[in-house]
Coordinates of C-alpha atoms and ligand atoms in Angstrom, one line a residue:
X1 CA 5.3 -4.1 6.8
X2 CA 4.3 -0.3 7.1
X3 CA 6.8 1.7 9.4
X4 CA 4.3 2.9 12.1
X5 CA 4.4 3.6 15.7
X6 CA 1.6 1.9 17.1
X7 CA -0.6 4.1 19.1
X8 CA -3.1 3.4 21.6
X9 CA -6.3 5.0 20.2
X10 CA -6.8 8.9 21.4
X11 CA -10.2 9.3 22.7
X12 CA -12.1 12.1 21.7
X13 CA -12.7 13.9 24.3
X14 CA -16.1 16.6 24.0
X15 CA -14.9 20.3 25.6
X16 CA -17.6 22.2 26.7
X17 CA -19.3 19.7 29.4
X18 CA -19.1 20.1 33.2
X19 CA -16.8 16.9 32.7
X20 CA -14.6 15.2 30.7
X21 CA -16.0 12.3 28.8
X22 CA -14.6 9.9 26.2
X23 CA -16.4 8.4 23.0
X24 CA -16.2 4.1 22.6
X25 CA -17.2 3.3 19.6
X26 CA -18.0 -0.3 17.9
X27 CA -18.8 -0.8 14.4
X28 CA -21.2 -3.4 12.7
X29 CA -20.8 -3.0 8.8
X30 CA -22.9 -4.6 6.2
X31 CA -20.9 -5.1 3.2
X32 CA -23.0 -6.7 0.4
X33 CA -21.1 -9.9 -1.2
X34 CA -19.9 -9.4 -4.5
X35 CA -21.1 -12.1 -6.5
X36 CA -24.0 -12.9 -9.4
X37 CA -26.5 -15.0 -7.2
X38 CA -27.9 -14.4 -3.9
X39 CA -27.0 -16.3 -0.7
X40 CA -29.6 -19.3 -1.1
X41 CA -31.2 -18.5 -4.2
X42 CA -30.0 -18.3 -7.9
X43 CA -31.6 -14.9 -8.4
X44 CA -29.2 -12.3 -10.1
X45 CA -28.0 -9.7 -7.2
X46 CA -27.5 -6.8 -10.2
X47 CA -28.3 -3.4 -9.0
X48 CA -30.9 -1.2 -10.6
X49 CA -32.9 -4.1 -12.5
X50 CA -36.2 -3.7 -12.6
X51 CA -38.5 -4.1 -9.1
X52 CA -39.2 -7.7 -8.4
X53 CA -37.3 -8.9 -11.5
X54 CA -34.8 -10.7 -9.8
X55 CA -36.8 -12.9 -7.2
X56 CA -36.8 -16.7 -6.7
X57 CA -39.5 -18.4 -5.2
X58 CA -37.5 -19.5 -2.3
X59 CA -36.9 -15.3 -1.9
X60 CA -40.4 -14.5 -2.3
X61 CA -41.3 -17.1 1.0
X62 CA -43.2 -19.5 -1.7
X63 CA -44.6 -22.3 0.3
X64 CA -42.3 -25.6 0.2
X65 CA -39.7 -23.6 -1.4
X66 CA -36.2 -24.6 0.0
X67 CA -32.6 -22.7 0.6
X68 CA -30.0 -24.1 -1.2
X69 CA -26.3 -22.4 -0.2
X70 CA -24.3 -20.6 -2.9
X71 CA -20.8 -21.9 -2.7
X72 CA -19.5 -18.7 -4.0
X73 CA -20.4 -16.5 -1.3
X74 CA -18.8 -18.6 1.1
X75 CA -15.7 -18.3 -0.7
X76 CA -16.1 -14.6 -0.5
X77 CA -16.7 -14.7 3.1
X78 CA -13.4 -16.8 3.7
X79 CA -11.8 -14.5 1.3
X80 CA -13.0 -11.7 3.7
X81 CA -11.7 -13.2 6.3
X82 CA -8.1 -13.6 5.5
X83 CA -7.7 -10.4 4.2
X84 CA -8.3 -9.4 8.0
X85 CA -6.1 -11.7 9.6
X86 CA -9.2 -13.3 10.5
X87 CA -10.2 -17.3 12.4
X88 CA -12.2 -19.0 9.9
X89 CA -14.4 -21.5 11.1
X90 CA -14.2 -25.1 9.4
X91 CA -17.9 -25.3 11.3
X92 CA -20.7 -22.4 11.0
X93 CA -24.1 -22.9 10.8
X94 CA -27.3 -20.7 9.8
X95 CA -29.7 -19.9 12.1
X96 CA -33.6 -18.0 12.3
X97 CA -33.9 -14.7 13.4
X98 CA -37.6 -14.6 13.5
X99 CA -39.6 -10.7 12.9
X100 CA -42.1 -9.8 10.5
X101 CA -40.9 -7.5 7.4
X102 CA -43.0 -7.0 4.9
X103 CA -39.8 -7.1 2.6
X104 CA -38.6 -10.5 4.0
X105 CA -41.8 -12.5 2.9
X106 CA -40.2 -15.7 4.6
X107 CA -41.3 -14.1 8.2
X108 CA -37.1 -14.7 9.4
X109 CA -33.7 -13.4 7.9
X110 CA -30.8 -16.6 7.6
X111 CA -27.9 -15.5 9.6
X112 CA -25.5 -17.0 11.9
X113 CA -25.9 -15.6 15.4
X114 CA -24.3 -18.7 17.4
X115 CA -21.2 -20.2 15.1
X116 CA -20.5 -17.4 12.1
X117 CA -17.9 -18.1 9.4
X118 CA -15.8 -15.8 10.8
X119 CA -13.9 -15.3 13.7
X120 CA -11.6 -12.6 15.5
X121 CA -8.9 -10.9 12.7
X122 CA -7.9 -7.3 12.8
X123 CA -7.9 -4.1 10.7
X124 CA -5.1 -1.8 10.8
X125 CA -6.3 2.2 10.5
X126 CA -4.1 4.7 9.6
X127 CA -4.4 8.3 11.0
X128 CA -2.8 10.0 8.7
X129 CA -0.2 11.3 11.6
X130 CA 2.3 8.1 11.1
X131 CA 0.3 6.9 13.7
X132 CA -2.1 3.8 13.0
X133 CA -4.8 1.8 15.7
X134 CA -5.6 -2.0 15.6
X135 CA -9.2 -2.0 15.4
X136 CA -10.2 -5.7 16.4
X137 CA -12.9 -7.8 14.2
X138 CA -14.8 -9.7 16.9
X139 CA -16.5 -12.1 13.9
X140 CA -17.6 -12.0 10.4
X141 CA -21.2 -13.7 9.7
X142 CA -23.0 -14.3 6.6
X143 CA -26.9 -13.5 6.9
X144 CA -29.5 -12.6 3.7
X145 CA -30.5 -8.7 3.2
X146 CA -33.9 -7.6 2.7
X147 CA -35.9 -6.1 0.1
X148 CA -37.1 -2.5 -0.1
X149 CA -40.6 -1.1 1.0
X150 CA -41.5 2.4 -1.1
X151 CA -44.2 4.4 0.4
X152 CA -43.6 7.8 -1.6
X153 CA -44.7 7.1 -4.8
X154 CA -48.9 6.8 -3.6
X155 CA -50.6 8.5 -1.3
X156 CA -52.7 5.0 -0.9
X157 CA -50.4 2.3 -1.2
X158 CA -46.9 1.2 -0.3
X159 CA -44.9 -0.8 -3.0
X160 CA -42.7 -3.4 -2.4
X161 CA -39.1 -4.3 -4.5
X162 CA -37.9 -7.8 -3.3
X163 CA -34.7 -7.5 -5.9
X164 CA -32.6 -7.4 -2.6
X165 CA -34.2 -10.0 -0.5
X166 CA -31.9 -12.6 0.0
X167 CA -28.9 -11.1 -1.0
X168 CA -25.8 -12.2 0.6
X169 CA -24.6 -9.5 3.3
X170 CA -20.9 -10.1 5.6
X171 CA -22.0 -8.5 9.0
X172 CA -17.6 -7.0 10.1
X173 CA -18.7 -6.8 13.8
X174 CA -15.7 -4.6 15.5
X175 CA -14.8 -4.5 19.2
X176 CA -15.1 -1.2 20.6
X177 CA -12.1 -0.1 20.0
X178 CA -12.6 3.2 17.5
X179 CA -12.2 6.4 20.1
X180 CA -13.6 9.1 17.5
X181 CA -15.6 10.2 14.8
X182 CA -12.7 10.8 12.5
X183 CA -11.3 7.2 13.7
X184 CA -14.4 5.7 12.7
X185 CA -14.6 7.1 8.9
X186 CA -11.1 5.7 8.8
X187 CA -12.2 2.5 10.0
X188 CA -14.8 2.6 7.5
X189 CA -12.9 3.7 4.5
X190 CA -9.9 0.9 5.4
X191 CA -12.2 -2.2 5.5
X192 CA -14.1 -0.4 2.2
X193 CA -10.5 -0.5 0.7
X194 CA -9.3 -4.1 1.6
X195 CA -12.9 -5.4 0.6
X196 CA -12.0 -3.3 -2.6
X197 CA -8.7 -5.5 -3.4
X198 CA -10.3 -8.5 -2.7
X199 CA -13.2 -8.2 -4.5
X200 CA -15.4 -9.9 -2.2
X201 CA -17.3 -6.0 -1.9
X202 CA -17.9 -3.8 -4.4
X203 CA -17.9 -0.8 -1.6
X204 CA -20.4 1.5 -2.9
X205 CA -22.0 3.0 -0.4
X206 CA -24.4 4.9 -2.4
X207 CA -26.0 2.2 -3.1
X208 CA -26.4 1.1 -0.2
X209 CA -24.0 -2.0 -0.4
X210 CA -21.6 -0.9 2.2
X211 CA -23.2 0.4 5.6
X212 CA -22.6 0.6 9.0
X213 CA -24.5 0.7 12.2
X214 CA -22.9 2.7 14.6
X215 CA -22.6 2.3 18.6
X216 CA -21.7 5.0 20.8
X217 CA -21.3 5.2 24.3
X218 CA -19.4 7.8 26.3
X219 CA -17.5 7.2 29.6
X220 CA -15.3 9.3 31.8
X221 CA -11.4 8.9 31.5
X222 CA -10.0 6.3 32.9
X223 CA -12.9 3.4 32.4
X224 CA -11.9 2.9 28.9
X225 CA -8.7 1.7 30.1
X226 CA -10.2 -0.6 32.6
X227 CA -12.5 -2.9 29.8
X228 CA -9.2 -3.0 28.0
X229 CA -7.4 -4.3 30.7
X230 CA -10.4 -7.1 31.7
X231 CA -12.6 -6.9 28.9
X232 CA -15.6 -5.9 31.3
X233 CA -18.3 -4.2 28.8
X234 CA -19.3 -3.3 32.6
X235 CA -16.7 -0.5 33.0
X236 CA -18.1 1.3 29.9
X237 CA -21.2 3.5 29.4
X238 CA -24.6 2.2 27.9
X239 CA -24.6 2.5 24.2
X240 CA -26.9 3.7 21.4
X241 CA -26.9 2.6 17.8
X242 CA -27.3 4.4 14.9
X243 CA -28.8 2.6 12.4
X244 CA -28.0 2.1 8.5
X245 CA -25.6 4.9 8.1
X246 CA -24.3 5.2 4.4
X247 CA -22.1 7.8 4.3
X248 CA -18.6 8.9 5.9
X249 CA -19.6 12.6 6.6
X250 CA -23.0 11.6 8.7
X251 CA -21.1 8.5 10.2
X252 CA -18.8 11.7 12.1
X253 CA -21.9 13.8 12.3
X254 CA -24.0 11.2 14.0
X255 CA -21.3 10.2 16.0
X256 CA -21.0 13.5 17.4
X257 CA -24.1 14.8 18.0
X258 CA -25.0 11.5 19.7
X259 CA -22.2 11.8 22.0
X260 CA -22.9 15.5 23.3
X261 CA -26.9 14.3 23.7
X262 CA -25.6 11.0 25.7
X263 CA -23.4 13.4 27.9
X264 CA -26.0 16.0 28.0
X265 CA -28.4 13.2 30.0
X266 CA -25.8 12.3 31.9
X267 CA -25.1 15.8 33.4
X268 CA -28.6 16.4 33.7
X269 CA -28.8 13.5 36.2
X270 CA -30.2 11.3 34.0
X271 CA -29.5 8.0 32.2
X272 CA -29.2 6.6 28.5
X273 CA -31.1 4.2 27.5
X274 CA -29.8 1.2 25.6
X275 CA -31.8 1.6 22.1
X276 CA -31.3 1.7 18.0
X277 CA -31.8 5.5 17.0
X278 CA -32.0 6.9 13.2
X279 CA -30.0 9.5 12.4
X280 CA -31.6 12.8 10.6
X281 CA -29.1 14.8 8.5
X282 CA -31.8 17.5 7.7
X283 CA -31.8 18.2 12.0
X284 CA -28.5 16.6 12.7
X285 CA -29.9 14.3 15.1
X286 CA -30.2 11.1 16.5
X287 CA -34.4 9.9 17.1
X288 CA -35.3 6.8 18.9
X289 CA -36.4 4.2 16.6
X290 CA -36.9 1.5 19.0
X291 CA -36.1 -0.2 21.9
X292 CA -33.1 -2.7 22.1
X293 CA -33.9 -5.6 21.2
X294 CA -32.3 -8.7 22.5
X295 CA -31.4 -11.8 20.9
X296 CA -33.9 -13.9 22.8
X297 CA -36.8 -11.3 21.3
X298 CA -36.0 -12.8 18.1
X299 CA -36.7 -16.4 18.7
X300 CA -32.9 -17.2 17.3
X301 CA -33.5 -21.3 16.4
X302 CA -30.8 -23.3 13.9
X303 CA -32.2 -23.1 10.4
X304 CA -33.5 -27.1 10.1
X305 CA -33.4 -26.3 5.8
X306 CA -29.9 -26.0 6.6
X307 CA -27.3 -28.6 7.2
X308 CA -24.6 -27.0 9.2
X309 CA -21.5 -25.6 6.9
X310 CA -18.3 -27.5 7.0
X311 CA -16.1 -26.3 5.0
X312 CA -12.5 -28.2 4.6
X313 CA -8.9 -26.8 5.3
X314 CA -7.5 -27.4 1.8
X315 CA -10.3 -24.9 0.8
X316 CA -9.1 -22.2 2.8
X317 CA -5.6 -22.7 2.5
X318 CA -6.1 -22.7 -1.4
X319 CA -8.1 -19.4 -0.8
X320 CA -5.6 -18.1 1.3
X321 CA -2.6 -18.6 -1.9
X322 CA -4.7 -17.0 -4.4
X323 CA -5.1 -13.8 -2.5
X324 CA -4.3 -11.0 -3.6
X325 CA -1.6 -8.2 -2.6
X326 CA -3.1 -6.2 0.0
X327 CA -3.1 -2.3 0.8
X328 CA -0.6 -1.9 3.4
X329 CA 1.9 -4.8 1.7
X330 CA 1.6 -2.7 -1.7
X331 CA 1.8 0.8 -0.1
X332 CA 4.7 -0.5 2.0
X333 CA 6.2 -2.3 -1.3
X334 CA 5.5 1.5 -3.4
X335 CA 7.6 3.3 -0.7
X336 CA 10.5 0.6 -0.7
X337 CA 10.9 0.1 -4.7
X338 CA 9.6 3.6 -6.1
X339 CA 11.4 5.6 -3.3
X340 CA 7.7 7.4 -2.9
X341 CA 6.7 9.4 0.4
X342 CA 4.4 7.8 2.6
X343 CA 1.3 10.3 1.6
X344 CA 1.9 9.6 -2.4
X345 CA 2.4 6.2 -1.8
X346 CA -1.5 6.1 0.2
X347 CA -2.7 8.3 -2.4
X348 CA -1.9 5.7 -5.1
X349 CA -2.5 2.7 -3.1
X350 CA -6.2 4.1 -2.1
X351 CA -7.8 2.4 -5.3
X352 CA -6.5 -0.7 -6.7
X353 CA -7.1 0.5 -10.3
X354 CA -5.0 4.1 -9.4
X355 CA -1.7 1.9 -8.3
X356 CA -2.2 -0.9 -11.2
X357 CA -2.0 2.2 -13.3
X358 CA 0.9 3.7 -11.8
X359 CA 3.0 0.6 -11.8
X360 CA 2.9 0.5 -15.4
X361 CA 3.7 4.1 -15.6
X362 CA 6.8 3.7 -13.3
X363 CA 7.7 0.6 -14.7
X364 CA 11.8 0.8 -15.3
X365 CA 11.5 4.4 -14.9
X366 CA 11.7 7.0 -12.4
X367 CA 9.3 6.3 -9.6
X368 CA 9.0 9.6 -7.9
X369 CA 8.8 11.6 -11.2
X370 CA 6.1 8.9 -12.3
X371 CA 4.4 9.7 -9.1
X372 CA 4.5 13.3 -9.4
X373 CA 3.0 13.3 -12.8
X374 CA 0.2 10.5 -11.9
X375 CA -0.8 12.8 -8.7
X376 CA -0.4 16.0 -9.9
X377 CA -1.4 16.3 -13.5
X378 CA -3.4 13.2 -14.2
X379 CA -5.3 12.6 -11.3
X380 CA -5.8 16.6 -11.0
X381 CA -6.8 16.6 -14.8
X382 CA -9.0 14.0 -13.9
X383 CA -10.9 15.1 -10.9
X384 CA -11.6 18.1 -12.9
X385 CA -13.8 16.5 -15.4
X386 CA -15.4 14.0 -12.5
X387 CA -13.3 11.2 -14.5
X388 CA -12.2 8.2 -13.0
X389 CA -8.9 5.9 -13.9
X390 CA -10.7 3.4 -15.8
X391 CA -11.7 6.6 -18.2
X392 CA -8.6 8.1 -18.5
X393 CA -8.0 9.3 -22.0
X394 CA -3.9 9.4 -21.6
X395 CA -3.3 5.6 -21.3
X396 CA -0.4 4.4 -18.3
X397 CA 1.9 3.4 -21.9
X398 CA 1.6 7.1 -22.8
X399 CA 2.3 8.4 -19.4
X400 CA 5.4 6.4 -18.9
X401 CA 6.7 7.3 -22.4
X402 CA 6.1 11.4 -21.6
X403 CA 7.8 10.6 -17.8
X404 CA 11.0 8.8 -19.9
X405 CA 10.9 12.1 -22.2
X406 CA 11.2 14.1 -19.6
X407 CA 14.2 12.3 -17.5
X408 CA 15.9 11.6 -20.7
X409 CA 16.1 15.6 -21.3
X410 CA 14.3 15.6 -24.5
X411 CA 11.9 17.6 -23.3
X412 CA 12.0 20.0 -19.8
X413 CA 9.2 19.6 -17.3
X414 CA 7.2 22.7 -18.4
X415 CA 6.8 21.6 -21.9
X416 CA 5.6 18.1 -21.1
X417 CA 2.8 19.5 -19.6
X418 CA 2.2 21.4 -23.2
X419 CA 2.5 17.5 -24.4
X420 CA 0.6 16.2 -21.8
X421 CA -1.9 18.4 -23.0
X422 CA -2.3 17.7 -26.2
X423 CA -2.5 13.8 -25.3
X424 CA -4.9 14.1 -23.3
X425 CA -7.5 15.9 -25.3
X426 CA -6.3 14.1 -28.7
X427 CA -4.7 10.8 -27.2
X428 CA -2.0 11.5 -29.4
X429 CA 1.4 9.6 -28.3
X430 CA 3.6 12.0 -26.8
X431 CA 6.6 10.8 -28.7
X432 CA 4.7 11.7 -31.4
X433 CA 3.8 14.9 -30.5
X434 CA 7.7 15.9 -29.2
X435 CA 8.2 15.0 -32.7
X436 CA 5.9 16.6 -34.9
X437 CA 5.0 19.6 -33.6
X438 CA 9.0 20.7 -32.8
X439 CA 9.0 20.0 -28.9
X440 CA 12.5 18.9 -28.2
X441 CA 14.1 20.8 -26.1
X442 CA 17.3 22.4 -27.6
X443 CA 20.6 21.0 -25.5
X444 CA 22.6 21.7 -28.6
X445 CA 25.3 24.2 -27.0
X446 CA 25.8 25.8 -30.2
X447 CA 22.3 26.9 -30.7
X448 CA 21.9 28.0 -27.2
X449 CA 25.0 29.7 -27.4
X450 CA 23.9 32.1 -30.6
X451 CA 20.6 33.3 -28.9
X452 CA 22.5 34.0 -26.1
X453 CA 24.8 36.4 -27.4
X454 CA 22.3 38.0 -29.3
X455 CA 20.3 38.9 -26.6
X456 CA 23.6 40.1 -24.9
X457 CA 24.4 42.4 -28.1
X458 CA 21.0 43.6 -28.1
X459 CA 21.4 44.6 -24.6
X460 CA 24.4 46.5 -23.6
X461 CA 22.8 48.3 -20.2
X462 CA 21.4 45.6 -19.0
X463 CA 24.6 43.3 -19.2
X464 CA 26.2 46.5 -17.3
X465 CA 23.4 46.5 -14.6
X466 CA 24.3 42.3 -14.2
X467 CA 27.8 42.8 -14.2
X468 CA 26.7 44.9 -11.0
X469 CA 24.7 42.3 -9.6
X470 CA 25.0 38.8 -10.5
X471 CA 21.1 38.3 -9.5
X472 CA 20.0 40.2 -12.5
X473 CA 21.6 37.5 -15.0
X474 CA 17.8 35.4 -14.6
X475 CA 16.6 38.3 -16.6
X476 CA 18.9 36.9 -19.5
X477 CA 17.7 33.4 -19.2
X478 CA 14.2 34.5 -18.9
X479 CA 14.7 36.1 -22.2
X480 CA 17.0 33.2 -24.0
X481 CA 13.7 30.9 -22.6
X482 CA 11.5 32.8 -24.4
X483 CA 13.7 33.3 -27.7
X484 CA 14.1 29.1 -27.7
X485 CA 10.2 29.1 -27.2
X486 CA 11.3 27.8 -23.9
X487 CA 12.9 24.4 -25.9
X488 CA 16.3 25.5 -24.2
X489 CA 17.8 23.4 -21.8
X490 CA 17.4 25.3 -18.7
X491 CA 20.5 24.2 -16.8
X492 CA 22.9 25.0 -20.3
X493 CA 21.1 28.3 -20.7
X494 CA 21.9 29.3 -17.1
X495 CA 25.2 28.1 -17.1
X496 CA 26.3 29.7 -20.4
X497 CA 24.7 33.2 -19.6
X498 CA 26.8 33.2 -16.2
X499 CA 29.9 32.7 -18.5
X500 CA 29.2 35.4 -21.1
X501 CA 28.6 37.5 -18.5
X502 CA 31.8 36.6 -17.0
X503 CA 29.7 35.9 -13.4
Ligands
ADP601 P1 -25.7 -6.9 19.9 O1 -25.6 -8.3 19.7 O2 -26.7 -6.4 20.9 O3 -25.8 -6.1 18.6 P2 -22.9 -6.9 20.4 O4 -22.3 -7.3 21.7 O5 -22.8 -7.8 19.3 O6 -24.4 -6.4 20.7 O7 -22.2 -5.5 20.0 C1 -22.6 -4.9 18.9 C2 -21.6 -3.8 18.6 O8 -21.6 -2.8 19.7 C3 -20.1 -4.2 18.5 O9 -19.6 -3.6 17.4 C4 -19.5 -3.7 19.8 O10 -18.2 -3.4 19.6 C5 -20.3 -2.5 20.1 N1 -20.3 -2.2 21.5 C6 -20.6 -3.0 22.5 N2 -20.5 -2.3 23.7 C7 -20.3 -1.0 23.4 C8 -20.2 0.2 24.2 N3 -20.3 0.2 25.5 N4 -19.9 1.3 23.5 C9 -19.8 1.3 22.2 N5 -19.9 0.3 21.4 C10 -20.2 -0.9 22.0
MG602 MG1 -25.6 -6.6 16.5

């Protein structure tokens, strides 16, 4: 696996307060199953269709209407799970959670609050120092998603979309074990990525498939250390959670600001009370939404349209052979095979498309210089015009063939990116290119040789002035470059010069 000293997480700790305090943090992510039905309903899940297009009766709370369990979100789920190292459980069951919604016409959501799919697995986050935290999953549970109440487009009325109702969600509940802000985007962005290569989450979070609701407490050194050591939620302070967060930046910006209002209480003599808070971006800052709610408010009962889910050990261990090669197992096989730098090697690992792509580029060849180019110049190229991978005009064949150019010395570094050039705005090959348009780069000694000593002959005070001073013979290669139309062989240029000059 990945060479990493293990650290114990840093807590953040606020300046600027009478006292020292520490941030806990615990994560609750929604990550919205990737599949084509919803969890108990055959209604299409696809994003953007028309409002109320894609609704069963069972979603729509039709009367007599009953759930019937989609077998590929289950798979999913277990998929989920053993991409985090995670107990599945042969036995879950569904139950009630009983609240009014006017987007969840059944009058409950279906989730699993008592046995969930999912047990405890783990998530390794890197911090970017060569350091990385174990961030502990406490369980994984299916439960459906509701729809979407509009009340902006009439003064009069509010419109409801029930597309989403009954959409399968994965609840990723997290101990508290993220210290920070900057921990918990990296948290974020690290189960976004292994959901990613699994395919069981399509991560967008613009959309709104991939949120998290925050909880942050704040306690004084020391107490962390204590729950660790007895696992005593007692020795920690009384948390807040931020609701439905959808975006890295306000995830750190919410986690912040609600961690300098908690300590701000606190100093003040006062105390904070346990609730669920929205956060505002416009103010940066956390509102009270409403009181916390416990489990027994909900009227939690087992789901009696359900039979409980048993789900059989063949299943998951024929799930478990079919997975795919995760982030840190590729990342760690990129550095080992390719000889790439830990940060190139995340940088190409981050997307599964981006390292697919680079493999074939490196294929056989030379992995760093492969690396280089894929980073530097396409990726750059890329960002540029807001394109992804998957749109690349200069295909992973036609980068490898312009990397092999280049180590074979047919061509020199700086006019590959001439050729690179040229493929990517024509998608020309670049062997093509080398060829018609008179790229080679000249090793032929002979050739080299001749501009040489014409540039010599033509130049009798500055060959005395080199003589002098050995540094001044660049100004010959400089001028032999731009003779060749810089198709010269750089080292044969420099090491003939030197000889002329008798250096
Ligand atoms: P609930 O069922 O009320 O949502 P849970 O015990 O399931 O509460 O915890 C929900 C989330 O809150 C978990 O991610 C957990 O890690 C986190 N959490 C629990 N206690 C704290 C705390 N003191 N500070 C920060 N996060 C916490
Ligand atoms: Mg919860």
């Amino acid at each position: 696996m990945l060479d990493l000293t293990y650290d114990t997480p840093t807590p953040k700790v606020i300046a600027g307060a009478q006292h020292d305090w520490e941030l806990v943090i615990g994560l609750e992510v929604h990550a919205q199953v990737a599949t084509k039905a919803k969890l108990f309903s055959g209604a299409s899940t696809q994003f953007g269709a028309e409002p109320n297009s894609n609704v069963a009766f069972v979603d729509a709370g039709m009367p007599g209407m009953l759930p019937v369990i989609n077998e590929g979100c289950i798979s999913q789920a277990v998929k989920t799970g053993l991409g985090l190292n995670a107990q599945i459980n042969l036995f879950s069951a569904f139950d009630r959670k009983n609240y009014f919604y006017p987007d969840l016409p059944q009058g409950y959501q279906i989730s699993q609050l008592y046995h969930p799919i999912v047990g405890e697995g783990e998530v390794l986050v890197e911090m970017g120092d060569g350091k990385a935290r174990l961030v502990r999953i406490e369980r994984i549970h299916l439960e459906q998603d509701a729809g979407k109440s509009i009340h902006d487009m009439d003064p009069n009325m509010s419109f409801v979309d029930l597309n989403r109702t009954g959409v399968a969600l994965m609840e990723i509940v997290s101990r508290p074990d993220i210290r920070g802000p900057e921990e918990a985007a990296a948290y974020v962005l690290k189960l976004r990525q292994i959901l990613r290569y699994l395919g069981t989450c399509d991560g967008n979070m613009q959309n709104g498939n991939l949120r998290a609701d925050v909880n942050v407490s704040i306690c004084r050194p020391g107490q962390y250390e204590k729950y660790q050591a007895t696992q005593d939620f007692s020795h920690l302070g009384t948390r807040c959670e931020i609701k439905n967060m959808n975006s890295m930046r306000f995830i750190q910006l919410a986690i912040d600001v609600e961690a300098r209002r908690q300590i701000a209480l606190l100093e003040d003599g006062k105390e904070v009370t346990q609730e669920t808070r929205l956060y505002d971006p416009d103010k940066n800052e956390t509102r009270s939404m409403r009181s916390k709610e416990e489990a027994h408010d909900y009227r939690y009962f087992p789901d009696p349209d359900l039979l409980p889910l048993e789900i059989e050990q063949d299943w998951v261990d024929s799930i478990k052979a079919a997975l795919p090669e995760l982030p840190d197992a590729k990342k760690a096989r990129f550095i080992r095979d390719f000889g790439l730098a830990d940060y190139d090697a995340s940088v190409l690992t981050a997307e599964l498309a981006n390292a697919v792509y680079f493999e074939q580029v490196a294929a056989g060849r030379d992995g760093k210089l492969a690396a280089n180019w894929v980073i530097n110049e396409l990726f750059g190229r890329l960002k540029k015009e807001d394109h992804s991978i998957e749109d690349s005009p200069v295909s992973a064949a036609q980068l490898g063939a312009l990397v092999g150019l280049i180590k074979s010395g047919d061509i020199s570094g700086k006019i590959a990116k001439d050729v690179f050039e040229i493929c990517y705005t024509t998608g020309r090959d670049p062997a093509e290119i080398v060829a018609t348009e008179g790229m080679k780069q000249v090793t032929d000694t002979g050739a080299i040789e001749a501009a040489v000593d014409e540039i010599i002959a033509a130049n009798p005070a500055q060959v005395e002035k080199a003589k002098a001073n050995p540094k001044l013979a660049g100004w010959f290669v400089g001028q032999v470059m731009k003779a060749t139309g810089g198709k010269a062989n750089p080292g044969v240029v420099n090491e003939l010069v030197a000889a002329k000059l008798g250096l």
